[in-house]
Short mmCIF file of C-alpha atoms in Angstrom, two decimals:
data_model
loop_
_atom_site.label_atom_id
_atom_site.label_comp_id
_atom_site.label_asym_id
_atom_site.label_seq_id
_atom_site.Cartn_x
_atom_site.Cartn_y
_atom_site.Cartn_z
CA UNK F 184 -14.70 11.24 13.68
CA UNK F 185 -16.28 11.09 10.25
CA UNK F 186 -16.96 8.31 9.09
CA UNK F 187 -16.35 9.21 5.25
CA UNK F 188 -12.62 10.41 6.86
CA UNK F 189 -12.56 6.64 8.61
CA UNK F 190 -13.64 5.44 5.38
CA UNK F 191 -11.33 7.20 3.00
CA UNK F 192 -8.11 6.72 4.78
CA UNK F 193 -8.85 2.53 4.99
CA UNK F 194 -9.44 2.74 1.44
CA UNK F 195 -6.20 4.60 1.13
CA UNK F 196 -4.40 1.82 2.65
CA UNK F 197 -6.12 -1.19 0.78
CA UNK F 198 -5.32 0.06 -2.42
CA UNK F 199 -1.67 1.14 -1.51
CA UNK F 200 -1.16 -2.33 -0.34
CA UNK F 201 -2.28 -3.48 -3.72
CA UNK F 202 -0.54 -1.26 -5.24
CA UNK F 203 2.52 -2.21 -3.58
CA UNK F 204 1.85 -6.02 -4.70
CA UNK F 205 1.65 -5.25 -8.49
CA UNK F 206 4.58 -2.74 -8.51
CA UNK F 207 6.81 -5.65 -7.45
CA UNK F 208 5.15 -8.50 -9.14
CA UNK F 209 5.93 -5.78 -12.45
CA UNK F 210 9.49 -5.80 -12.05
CA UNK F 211 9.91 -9.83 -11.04
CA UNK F 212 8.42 -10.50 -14.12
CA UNK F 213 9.76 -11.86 -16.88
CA UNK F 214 6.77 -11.12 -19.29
CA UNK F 215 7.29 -6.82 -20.37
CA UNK F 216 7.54 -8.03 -24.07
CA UNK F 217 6.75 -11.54 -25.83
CA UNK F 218 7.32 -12.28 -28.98
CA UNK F 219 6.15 -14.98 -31.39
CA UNK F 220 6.85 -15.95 -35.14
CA UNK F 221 5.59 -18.26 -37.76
CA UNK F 222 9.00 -19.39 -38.41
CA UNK F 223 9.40 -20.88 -34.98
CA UNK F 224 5.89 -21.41 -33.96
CA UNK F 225 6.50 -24.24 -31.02
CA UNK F 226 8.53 -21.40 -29.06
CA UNK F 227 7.75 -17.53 -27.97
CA UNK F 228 10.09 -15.57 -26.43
CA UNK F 229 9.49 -12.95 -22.96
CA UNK F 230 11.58 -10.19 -22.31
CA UNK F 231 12.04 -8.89 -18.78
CA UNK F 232 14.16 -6.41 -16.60
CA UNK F 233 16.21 -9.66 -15.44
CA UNK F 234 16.24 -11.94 -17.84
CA UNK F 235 15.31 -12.98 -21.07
CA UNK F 236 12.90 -16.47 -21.53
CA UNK F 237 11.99 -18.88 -23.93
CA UNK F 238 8.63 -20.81 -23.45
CA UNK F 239 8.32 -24.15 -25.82
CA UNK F 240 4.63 -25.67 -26.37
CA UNK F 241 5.32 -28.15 -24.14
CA UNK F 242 5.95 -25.91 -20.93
CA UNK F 243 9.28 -25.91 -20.65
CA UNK F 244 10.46 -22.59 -19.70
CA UNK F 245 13.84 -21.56 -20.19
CA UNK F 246 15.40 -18.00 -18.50
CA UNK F 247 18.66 -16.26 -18.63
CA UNK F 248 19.91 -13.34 -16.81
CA UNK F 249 21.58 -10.39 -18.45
CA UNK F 250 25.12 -10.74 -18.47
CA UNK F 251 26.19 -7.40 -17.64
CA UNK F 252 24.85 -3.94 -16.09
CA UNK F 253 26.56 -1.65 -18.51
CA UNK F 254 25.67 -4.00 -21.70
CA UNK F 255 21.80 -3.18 -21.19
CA UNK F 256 19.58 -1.24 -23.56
CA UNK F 257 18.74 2.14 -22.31
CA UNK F 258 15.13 1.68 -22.23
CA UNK F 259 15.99 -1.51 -19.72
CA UNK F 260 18.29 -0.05 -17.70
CA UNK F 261 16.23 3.03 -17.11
CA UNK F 262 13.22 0.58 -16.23
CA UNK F 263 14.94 -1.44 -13.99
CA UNK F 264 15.87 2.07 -12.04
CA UNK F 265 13.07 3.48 -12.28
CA UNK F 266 10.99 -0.05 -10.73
CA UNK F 267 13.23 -0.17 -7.97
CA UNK F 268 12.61 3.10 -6.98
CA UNK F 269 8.89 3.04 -6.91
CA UNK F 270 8.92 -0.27 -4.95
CA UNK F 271 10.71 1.55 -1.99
CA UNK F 272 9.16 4.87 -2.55
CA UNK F 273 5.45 2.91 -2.46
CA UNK F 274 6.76 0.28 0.78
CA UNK F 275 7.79 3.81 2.41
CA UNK F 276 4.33 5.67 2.00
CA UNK F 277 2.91 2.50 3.03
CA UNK F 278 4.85 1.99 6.06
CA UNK F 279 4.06 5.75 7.14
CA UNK F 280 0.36 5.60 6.20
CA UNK F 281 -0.75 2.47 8.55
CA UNK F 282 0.38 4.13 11.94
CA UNK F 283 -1.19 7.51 10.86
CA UNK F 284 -5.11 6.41 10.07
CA UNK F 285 -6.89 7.24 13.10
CA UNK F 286 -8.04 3.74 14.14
CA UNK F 287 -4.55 2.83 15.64
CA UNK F 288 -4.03 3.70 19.14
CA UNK F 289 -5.26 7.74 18.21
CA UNK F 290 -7.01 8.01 21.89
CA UNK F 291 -3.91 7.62 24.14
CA UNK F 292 -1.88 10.23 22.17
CA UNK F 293 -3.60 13.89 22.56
CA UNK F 294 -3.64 16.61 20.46
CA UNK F 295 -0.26 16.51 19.63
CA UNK F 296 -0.55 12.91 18.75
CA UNK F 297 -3.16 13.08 16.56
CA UNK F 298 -1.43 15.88 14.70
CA UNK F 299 1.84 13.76 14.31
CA UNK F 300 -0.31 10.81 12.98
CA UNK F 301 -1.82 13.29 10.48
CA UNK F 302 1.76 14.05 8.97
CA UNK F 303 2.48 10.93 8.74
CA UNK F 304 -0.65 10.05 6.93
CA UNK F 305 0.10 13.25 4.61
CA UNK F 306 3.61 11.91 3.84
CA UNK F 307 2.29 8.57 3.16
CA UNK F 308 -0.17 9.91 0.73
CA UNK F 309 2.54 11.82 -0.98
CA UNK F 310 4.67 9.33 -1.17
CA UNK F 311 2.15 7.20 -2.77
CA UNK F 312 1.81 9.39 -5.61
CA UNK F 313 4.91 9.81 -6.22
CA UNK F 314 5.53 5.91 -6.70
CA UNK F 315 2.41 5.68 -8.75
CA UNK F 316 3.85 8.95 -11.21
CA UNK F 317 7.31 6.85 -10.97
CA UNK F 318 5.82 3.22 -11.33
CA UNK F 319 4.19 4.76 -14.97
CA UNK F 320 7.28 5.92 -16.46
CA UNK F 321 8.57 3.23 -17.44
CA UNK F 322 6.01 1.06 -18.43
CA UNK F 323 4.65 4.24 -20.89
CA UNK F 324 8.20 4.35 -21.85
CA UNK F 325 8.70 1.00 -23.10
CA UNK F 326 5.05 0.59 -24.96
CA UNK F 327 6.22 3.91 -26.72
CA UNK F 328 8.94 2.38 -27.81
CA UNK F 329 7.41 -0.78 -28.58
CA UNK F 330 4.18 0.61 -31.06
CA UNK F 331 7.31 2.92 -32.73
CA UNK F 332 9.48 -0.15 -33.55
CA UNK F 333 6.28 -1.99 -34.20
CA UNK F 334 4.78 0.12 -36.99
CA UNK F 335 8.40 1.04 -38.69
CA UNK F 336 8.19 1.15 -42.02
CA UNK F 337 12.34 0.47 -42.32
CA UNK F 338 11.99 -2.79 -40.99
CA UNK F 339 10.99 -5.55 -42.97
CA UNK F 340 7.43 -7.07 -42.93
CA UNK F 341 8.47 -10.73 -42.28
CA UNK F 342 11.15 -9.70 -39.55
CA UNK F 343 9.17 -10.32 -36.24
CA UNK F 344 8.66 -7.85 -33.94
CA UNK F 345 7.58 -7.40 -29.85
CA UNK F 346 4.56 -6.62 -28.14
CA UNK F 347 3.21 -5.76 -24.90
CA UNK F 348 3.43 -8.51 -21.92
CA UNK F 349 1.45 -9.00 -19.27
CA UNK F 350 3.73 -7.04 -17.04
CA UNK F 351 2.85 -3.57 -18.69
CA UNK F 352 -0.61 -3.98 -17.89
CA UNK F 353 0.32 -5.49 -14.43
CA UNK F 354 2.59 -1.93 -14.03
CA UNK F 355 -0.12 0.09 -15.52
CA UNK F 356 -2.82 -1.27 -12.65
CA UNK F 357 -0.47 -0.86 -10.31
CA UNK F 358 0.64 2.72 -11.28
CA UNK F 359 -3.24 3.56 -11.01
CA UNK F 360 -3.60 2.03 -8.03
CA UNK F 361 -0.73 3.89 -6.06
CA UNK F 362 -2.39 7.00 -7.64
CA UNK F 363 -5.33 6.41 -6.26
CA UNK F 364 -4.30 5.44 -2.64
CA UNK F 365 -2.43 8.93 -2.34
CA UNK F 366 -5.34 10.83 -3.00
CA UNK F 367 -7.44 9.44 -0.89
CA UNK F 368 -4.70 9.82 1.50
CA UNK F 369 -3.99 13.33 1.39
CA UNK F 370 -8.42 13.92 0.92
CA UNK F 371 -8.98 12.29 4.31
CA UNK F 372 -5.88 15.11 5.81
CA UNK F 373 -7.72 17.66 4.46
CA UNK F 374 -11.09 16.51 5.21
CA UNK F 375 -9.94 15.73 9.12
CA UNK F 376 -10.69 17.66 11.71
CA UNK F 377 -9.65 17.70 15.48
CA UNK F 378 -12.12 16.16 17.59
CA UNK F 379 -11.58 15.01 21.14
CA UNK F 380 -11.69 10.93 21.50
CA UNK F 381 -15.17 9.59 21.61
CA UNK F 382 -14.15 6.40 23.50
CA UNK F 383 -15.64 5.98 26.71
CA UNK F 384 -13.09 5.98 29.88
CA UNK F 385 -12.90 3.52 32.75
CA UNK F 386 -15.08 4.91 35.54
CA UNK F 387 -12.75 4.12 38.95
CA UNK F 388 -14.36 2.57 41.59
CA UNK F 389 -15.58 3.97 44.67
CA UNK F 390 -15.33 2.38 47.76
CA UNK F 391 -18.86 3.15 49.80
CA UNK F 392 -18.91 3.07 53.69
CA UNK F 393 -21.74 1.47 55.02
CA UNK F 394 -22.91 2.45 58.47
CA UNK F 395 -24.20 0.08 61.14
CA UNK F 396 -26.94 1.17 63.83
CA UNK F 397 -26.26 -0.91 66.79
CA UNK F 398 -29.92 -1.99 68.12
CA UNK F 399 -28.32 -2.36 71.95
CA UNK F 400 -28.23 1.37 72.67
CA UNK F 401 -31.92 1.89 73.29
CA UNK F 402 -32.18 -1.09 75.74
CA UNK F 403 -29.17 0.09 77.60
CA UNK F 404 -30.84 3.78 78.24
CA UNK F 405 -33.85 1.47 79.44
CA UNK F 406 -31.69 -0.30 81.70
CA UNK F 407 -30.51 3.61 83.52
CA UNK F 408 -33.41 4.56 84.06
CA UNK F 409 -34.64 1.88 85.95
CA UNK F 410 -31.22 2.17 88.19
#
């Protein structure tokens, strides 16, 4: 097999993995908006699809879950969807990308095998980009809204507004990430080609016959002819 192919497809899986990590560290935390003001400057606040913090100077961290579903913002609610789709969706393509690089247990299977490992490798792939176009959404979504409510002119200058948290950059990575890991996915499908297994069998043993000359016959034709 290519190497590049061999190559390409671990990649794949790497930075799916990694992927995966960041897409649910993004919507665990806490941090998708912070904000701070001079009018309260020994506390900041953190905004999150769970709960809302407050962090005092001296590291105390206080968090409180949203009360109720239905009394969310729209923007949160259709975050918090929208993250706990992509974590499946991106778990998914990676649970049906590992079995389907060619490295696991492809020389036992055949033809038909390998083909079934390549579809699952395809679907993997897909499935990876579709959790890194799903993982963006939101996180886009909510810095939109964030630099529009920033910069509004109707809202006072010494009201205090959001901005971004580490989480959006954490979702942003990982939306890259995901995006990445399906292409090189489905690239190594369409680079593959069917080659018969280049592992070396087990060469069965033969048993050999060895054949013994008994020394006694001559001696015993000696002995006749002398009768």
């Amino acid at each position: 097999m290519d190497p590049g192919v061999c190559a390409m497809e671990l990649l794949g899986v790497f930075f799916s993995i990694g992927a995966w990590i960041c897409s649910l560290a993004t919507t665990i935390m806490s941090t998708w908006l912070t904000l701070s003001t001079d009018l309260l400057p020994a506390e900041s606040y953190e905004l999150g699809l769970w709960e809302t913090c407050v962090v005092q100077d001296l590291g105390i961290l206080e968090c409180r879950p949203y009360d109720s579903l239905l009394g969310l913002p729209p923007d949160i609610k259709l975050a918090r969807i929208l993250m706990c789709v992509t974590v499946a969706t991106g778990l998914l393509g990676l649970l049906l990308a590992i079995p389907g690089i060619y490295w696991i247990n492809s020389c036992n299977q055949g033809s038909e095998g390998l083909r079934v490992k390549r579809l699952m490798k395809m679907l993997g792939g897909i499935f990876c980009l579709v959790a890194g176009i799903l993982g963006l959404i939101p996180v886009s979504y909510i810095a939109h809204l964030t630099v529009m409510r920033f910069f509004d002119e109707a809202v006072p200058a010494i009201v205090p507004r959001w901005e971004f948290g580490d989480a959006l950059f954490c979702g942003w990575t990982a939306g890259f990430l995901h995006l990445v890991a399906g292409s090189l996915l489905v690239t190594s499908c369409v680079c593959l080609q069917e080659e018969p297994c280049t592992l070396q069998m087990p060469i069965p043993l033969q048993r050999r016959h060895t054949h013994v000359h008994s020394t006694n016959t001559p001696h015993r034709k000696r002995s006749m002819e002398y009768v």
